[in-house]
PDB file of C-alpha atoms and ligand atoms in Angstrom:
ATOM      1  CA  UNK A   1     -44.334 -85.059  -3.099  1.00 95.00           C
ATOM      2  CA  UNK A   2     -46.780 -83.577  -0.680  1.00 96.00           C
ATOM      3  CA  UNK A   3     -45.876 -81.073   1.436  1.00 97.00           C
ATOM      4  CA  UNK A   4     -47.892 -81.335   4.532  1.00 97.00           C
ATOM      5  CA  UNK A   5     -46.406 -77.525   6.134  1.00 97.00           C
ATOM      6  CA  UNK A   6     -43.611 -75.125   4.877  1.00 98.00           C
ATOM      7  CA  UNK A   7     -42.842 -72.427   7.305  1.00 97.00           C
ATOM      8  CA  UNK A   8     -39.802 -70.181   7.647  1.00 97.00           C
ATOM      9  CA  UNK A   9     -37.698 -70.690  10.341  1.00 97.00           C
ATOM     10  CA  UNK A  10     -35.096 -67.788  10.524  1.00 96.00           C
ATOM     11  CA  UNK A  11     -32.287 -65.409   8.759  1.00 96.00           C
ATOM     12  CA  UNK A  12     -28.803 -65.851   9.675  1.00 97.00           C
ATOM     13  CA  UNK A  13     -25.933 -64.289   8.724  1.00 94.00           C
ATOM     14  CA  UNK A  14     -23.189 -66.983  10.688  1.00 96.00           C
ATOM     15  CA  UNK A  15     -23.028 -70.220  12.345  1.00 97.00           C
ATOM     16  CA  UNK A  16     -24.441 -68.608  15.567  1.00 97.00           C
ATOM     17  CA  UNK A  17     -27.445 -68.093  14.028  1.00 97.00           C
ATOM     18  CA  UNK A  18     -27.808 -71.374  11.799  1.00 98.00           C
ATOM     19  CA  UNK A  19     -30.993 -73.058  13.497  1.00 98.00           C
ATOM     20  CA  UNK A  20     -29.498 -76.123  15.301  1.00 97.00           C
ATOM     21  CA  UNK A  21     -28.827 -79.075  12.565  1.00 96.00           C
ATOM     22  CA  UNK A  22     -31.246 -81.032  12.535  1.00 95.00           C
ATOM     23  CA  UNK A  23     -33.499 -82.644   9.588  1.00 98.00           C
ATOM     24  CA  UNK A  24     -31.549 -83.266   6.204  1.00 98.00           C
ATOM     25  CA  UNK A  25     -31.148 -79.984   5.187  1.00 98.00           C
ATOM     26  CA  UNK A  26     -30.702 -78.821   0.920  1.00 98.00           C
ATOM     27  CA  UNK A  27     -29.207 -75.801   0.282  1.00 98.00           C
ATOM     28  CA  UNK A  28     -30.320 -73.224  -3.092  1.00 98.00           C
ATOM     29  CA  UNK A  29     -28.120 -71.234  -4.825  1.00 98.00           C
ATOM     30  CA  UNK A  30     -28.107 -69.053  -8.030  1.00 97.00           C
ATOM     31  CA  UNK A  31     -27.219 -65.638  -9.856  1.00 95.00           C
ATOM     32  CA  UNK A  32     -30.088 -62.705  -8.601  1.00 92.00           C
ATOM     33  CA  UNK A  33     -32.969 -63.416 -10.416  1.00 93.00           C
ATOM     34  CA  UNK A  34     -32.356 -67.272 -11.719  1.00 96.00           C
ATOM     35  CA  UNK A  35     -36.230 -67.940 -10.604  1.00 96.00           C
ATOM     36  CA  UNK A  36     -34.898 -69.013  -6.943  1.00 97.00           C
ATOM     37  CA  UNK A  37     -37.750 -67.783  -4.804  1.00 96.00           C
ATOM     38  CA  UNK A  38     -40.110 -69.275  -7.452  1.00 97.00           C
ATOM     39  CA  UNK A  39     -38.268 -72.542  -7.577  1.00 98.00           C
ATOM     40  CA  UNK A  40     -38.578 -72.803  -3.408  1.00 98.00           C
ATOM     41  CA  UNK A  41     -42.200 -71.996  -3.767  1.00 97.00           C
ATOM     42  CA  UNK A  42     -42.964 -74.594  -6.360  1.00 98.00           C
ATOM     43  CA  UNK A  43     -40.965 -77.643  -4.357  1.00 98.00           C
ATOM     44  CA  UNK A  44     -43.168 -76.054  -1.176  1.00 98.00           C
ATOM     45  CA  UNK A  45     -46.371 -75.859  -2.551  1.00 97.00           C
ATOM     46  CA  UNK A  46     -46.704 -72.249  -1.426  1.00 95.00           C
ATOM     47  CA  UNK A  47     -47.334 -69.300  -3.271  1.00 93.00           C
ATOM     48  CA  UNK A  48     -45.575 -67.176  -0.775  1.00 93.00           C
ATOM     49  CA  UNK A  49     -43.224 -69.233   1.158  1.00 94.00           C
ATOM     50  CA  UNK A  50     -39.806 -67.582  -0.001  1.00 92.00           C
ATOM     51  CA  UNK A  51     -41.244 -63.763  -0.214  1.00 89.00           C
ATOM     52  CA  UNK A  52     -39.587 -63.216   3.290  1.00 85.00           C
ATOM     53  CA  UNK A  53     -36.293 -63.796   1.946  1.00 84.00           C
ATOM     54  CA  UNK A  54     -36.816 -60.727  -0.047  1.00 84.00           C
ATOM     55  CA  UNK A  55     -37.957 -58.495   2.645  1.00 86.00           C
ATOM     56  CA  UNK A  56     -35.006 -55.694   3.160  1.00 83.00           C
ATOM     57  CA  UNK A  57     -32.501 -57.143   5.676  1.00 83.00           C
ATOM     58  CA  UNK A  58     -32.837 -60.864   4.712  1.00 85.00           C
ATOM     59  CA  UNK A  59     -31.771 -60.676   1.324  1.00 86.00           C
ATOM     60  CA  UNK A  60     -27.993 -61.074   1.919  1.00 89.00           C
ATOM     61  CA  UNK A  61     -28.993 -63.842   4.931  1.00 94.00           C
ATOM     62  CA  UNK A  62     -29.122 -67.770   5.120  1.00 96.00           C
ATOM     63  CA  UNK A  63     -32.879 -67.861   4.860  1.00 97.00           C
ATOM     64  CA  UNK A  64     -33.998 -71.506   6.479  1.00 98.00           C
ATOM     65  CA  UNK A  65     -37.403 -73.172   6.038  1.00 98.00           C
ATOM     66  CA  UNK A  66     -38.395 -76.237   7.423  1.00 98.00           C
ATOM     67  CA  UNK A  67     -41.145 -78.426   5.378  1.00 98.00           C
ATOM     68  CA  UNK A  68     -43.113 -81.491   6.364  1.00 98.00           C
ATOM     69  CA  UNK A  69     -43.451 -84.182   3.542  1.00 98.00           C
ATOM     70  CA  UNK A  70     -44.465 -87.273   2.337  1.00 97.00           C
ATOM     71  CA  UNK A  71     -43.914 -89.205  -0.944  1.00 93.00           C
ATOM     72  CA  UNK A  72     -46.690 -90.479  -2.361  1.00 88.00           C
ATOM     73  CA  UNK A  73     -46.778 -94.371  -2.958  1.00 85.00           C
ATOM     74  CA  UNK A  74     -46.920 -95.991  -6.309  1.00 84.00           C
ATOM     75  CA  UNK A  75     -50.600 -96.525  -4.957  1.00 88.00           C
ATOM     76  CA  UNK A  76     -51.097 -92.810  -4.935  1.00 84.00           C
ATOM     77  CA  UNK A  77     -51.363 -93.186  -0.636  1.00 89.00           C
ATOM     78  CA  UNK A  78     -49.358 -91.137   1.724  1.00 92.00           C
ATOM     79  CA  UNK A  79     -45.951 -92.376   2.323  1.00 92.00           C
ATOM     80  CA  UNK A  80     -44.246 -91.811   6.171  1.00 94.00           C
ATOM     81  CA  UNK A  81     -44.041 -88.519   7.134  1.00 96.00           C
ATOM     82  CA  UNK A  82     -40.089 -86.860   6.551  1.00 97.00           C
ATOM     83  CA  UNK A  83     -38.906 -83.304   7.796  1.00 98.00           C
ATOM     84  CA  UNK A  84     -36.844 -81.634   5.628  1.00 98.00           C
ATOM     85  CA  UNK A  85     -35.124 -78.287   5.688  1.00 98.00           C
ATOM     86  CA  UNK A  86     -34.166 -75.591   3.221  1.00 98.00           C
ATOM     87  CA  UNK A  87     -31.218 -73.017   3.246  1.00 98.00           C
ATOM     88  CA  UNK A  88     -31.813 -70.240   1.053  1.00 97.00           C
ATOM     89  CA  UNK A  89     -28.316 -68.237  -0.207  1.00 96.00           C
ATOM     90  CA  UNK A  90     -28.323 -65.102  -0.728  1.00 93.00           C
ATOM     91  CA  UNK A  91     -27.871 -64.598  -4.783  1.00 90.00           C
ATOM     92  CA  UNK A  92     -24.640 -64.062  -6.610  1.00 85.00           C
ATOM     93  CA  UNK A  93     -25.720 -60.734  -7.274  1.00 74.00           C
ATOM     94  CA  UNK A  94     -23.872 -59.265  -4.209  1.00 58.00           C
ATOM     95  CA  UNK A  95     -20.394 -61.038  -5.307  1.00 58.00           C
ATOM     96  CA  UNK A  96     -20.546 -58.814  -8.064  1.00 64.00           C
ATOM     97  CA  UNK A  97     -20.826 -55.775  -5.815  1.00 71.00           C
ATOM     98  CA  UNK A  98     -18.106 -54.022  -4.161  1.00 82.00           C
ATOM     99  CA  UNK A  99     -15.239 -55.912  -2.798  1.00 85.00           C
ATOM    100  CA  UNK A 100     -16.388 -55.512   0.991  1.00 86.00           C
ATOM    101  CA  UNK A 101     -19.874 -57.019   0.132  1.00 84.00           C
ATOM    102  CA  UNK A 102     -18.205 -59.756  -1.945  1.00 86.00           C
ATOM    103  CA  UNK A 103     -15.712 -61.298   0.608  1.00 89.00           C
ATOM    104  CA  UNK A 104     -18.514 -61.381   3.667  1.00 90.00           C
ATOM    105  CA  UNK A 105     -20.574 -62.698   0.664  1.00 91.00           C
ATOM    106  CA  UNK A 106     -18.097 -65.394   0.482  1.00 92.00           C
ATOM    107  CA  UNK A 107     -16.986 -65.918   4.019  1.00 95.00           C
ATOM    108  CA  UNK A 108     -20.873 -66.390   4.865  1.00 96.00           C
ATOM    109  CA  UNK A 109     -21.382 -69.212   2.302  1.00 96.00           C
ATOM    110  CA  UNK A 110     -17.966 -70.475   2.871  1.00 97.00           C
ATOM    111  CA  UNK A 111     -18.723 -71.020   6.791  1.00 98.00           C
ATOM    112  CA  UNK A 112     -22.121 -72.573   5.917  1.00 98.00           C
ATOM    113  CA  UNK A 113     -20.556 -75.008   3.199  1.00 98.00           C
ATOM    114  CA  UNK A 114     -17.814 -76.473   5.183  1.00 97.00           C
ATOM    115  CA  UNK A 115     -19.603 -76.254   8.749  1.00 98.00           C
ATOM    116  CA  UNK A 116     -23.380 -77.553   8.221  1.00 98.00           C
ATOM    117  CA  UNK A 117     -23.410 -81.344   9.333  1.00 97.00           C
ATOM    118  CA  UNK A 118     -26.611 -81.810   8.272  1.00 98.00           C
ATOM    119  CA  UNK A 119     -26.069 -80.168   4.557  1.00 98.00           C
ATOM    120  CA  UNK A 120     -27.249 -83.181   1.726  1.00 98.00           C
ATOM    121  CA  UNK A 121     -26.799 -81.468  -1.161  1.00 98.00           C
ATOM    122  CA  UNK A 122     -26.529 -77.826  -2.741  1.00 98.00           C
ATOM    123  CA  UNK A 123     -29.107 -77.069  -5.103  1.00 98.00           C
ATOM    124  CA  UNK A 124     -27.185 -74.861  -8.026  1.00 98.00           C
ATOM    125  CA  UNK A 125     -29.813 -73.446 -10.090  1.00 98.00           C
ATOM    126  CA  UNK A 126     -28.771 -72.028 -13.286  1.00 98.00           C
ATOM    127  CA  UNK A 127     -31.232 -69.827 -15.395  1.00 98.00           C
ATOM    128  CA  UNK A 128     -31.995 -72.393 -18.394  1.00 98.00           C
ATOM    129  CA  UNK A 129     -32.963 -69.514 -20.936  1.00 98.00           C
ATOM    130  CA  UNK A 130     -29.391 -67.965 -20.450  1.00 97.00           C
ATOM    131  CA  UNK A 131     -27.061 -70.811 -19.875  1.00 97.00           C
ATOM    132  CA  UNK A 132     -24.868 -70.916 -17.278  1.00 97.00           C
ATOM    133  CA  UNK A 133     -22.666 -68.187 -16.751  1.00 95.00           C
ATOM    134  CA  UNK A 134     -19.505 -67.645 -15.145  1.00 94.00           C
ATOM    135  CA  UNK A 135     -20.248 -67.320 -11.483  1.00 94.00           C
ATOM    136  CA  UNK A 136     -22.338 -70.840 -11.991  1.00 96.00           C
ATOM    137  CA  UNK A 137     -19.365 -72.316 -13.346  1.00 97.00           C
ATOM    138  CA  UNK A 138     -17.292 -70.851 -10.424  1.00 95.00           C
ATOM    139  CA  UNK A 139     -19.873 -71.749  -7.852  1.00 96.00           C
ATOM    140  CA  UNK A 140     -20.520 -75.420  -8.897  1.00 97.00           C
ATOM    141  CA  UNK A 141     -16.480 -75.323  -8.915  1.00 97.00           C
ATOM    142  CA  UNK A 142     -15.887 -74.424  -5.451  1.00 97.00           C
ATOM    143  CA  UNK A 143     -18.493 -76.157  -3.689  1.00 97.00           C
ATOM    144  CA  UNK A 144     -17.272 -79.228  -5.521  1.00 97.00           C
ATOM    145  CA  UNK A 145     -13.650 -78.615  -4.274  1.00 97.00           C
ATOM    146  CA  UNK A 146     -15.509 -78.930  -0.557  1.00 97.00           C
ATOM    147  CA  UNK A 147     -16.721 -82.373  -1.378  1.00 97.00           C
ATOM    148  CA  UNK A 148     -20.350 -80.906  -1.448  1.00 97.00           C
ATOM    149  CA  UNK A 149     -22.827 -82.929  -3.520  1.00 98.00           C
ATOM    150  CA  UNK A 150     -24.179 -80.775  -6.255  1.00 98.00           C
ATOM    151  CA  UNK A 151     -27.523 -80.435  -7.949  1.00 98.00           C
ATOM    152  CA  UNK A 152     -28.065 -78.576 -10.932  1.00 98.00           C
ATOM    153  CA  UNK A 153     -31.560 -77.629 -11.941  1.00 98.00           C
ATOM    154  CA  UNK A 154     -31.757 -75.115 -15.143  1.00 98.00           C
ATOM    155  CA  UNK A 155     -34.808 -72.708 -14.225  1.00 98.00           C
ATOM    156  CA  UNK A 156     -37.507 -70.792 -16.447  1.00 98.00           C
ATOM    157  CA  UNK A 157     -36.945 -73.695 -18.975  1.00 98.00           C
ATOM    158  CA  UNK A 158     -40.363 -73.151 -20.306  1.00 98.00           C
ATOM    159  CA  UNK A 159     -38.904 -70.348 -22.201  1.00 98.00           C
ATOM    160  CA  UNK A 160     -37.350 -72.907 -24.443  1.00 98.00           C
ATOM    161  CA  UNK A 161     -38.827 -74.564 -27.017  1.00 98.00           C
ATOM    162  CA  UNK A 162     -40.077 -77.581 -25.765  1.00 97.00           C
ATOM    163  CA  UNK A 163     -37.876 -79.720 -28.989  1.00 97.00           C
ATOM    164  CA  UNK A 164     -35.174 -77.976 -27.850  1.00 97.00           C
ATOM    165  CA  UNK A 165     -35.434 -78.479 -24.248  1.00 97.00           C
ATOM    166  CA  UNK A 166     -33.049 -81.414 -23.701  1.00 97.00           C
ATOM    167  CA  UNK A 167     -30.329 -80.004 -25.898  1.00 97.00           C
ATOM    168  CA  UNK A 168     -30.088 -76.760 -23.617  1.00 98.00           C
ATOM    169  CA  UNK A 169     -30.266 -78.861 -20.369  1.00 97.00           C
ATOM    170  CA  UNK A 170     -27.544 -81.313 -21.698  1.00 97.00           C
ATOM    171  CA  UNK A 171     -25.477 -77.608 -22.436  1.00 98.00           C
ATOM    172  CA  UNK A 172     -25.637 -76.547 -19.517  1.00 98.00           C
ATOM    173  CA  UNK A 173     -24.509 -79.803 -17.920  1.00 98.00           C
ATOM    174  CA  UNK A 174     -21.456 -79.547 -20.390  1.00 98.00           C
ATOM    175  CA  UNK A 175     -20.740 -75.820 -19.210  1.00 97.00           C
ATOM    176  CA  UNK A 176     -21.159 -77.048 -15.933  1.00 97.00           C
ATOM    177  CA  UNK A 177     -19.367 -80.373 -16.273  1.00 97.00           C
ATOM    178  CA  UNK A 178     -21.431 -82.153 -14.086  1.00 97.00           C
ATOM    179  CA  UNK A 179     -23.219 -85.383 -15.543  1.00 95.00           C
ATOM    180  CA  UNK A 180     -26.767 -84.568 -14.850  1.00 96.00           C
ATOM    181  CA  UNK A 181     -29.036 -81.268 -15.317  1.00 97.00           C
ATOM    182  CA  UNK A 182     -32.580 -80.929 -13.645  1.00 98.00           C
ATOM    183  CA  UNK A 183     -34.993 -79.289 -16.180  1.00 98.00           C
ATOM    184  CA  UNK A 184     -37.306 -77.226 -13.828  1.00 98.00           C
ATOM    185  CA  UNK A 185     -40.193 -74.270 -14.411  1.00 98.00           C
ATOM    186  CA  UNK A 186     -41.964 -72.984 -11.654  1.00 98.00           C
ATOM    187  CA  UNK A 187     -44.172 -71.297 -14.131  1.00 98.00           C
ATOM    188  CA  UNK A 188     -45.441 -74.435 -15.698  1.00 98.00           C
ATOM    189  CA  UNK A 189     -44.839 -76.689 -13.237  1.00 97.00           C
ATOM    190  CA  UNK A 190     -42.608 -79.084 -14.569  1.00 98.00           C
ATOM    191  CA  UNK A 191     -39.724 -80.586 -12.947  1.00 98.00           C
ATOM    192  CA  UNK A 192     -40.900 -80.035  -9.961  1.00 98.00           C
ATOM    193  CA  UNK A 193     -41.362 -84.162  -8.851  1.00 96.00           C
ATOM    194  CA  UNK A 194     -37.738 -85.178 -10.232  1.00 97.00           C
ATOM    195  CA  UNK A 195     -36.319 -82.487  -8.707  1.00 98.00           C
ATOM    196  CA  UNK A 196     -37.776 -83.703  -5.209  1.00 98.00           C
ATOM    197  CA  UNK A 197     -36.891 -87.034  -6.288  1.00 96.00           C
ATOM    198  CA  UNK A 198     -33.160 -85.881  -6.774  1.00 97.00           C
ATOM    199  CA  UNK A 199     -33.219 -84.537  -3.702  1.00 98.00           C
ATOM    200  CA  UNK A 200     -34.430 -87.139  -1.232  1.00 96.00           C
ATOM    201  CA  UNK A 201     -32.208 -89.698  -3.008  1.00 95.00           C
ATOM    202  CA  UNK A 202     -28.954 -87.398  -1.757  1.00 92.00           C
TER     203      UNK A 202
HETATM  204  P1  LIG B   1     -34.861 -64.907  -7.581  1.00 96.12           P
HETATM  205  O1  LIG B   1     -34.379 -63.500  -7.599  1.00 96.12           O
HETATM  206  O2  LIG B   1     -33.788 -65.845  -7.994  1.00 96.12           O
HETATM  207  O3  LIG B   1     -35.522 -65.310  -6.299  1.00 96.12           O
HETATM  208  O4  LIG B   1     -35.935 -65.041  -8.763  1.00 96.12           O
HETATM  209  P2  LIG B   1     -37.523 -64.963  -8.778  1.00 96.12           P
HETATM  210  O5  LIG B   1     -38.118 -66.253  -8.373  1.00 96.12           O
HETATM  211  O6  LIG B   1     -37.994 -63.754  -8.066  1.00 96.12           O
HETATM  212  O7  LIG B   1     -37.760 -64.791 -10.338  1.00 96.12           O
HETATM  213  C1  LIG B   1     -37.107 -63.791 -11.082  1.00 96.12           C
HETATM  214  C2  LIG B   1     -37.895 -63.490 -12.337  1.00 96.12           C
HETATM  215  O8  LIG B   1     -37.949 -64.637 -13.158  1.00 96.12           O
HETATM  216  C3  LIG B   1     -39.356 -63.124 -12.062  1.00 96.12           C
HETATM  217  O9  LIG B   1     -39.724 -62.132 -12.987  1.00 96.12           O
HETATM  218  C4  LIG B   1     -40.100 -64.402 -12.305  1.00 96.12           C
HETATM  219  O10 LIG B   1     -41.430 -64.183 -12.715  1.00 96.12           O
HETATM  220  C5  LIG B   1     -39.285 -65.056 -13.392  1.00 96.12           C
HETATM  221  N1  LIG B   1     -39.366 -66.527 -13.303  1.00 96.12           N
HETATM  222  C6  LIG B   1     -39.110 -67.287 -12.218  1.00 96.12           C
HETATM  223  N2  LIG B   1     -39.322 -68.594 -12.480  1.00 96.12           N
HETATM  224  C7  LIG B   1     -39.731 -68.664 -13.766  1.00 96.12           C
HETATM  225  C8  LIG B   1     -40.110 -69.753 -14.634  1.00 96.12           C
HETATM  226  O11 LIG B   1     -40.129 -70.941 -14.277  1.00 96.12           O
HETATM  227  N3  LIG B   1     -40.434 -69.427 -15.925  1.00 96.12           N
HETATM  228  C9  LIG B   1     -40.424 -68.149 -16.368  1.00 96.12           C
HETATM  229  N4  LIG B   1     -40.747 -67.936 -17.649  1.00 96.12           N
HETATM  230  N5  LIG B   1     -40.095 -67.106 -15.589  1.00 96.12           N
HETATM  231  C10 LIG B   1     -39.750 -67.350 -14.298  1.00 96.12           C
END
């Protein structure tokens, strides 16, 4: 894929603030620290592009960036140009925190998962070195129960042994129980294409 401009559009915390729907819009999800902001910045191209969702007051927001791209042709040209747009949710970490912080956790991703017309697909990105844990399981769960189409891309998978690479990912689909896992490192850069691939085929 290139990416031709990433920029960040806004926070929001509710549907008032959601940027109007417009391009096909993928939504990324994870436990605090799954690799998230590194996984946005490798599909973007940009070093920097998801640092402001972890400036103090956006971390428990809907953080939306809008990207220009274009597929490159089996010739290695510049297919047509495509917006797309990216909804950054606030990690799990908070729905571990008190109860309060939990249930507006909740409602806010709720709201966003049953409201957002333009929504293609919810990016669930499990940490590949740990396995998916609970709250994965839970999350894939629910926004499968909303008839959301769900992508699951293990992160940091460079931190298994390449030979045992496809065993973890096919694991982790298991735990999961979805039929496919996306193998993904933003550190090494792989993953990246088929993950782009997965996502403008939803
Ligand atoms: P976030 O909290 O989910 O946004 O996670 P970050 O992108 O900030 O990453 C959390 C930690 O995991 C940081 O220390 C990163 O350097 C590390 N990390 C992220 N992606 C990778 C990866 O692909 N491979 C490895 N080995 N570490 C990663």
């Amino acid at each position: 894929m290139i990416v031709l401009s990433a920029e960040f559009i806004k926070s929001a915390a509710d549907a008032k603030g959601w940027p109007p729907a417009g391009p096909p819009e993928f939504a990324f999800c994870g436990r605090s620290n799954v690799g998230k902001s590194s996984a946005l910045n490798a599909l973007a191209g940009r070093k920097q592009l998801a640092r402001v969702s972890r400036t103090p007051g956006r971390t428990r927001l809907l953080n939306f960036f809008d990207l220009r791209v274009a597929e490159k042709t089996r010739s290695g040209a510049r297919g047509p140009e495509q917006e797309v747009r990216f909804a950054d949710l606030p990690g799990y970490g908070f729905a571990a925190g008190p109860r309060e912080e939990r249930d507006v956790w909740k409602k806010m991703i709720e709201e966003y998962l049953t409201r957002r017309e333009s929504l293609r697909a919810l990016v669930a990105l499990v940490d590949g070195d740990l396995g998916a844990q609970p709250s994965d399981v839970e999350m894939v769960r629910w926004a499968e129960s909303l008839e959301k189409r769900v992508l699951c891309a293990a992160t940091k998978l460079d931190k298994i042994a390449r030979s045992g690479r496809r065993q973890q990912l096919d694991k982790i689909a298991g735990q999961l129980a979805v039929p496919k896992g996306y193998e993904f490192s933003a550190k090494e850069h792989f993953g990246v294409e088929e993950l782009w691939h997965a996502l403008m085929s939803a």
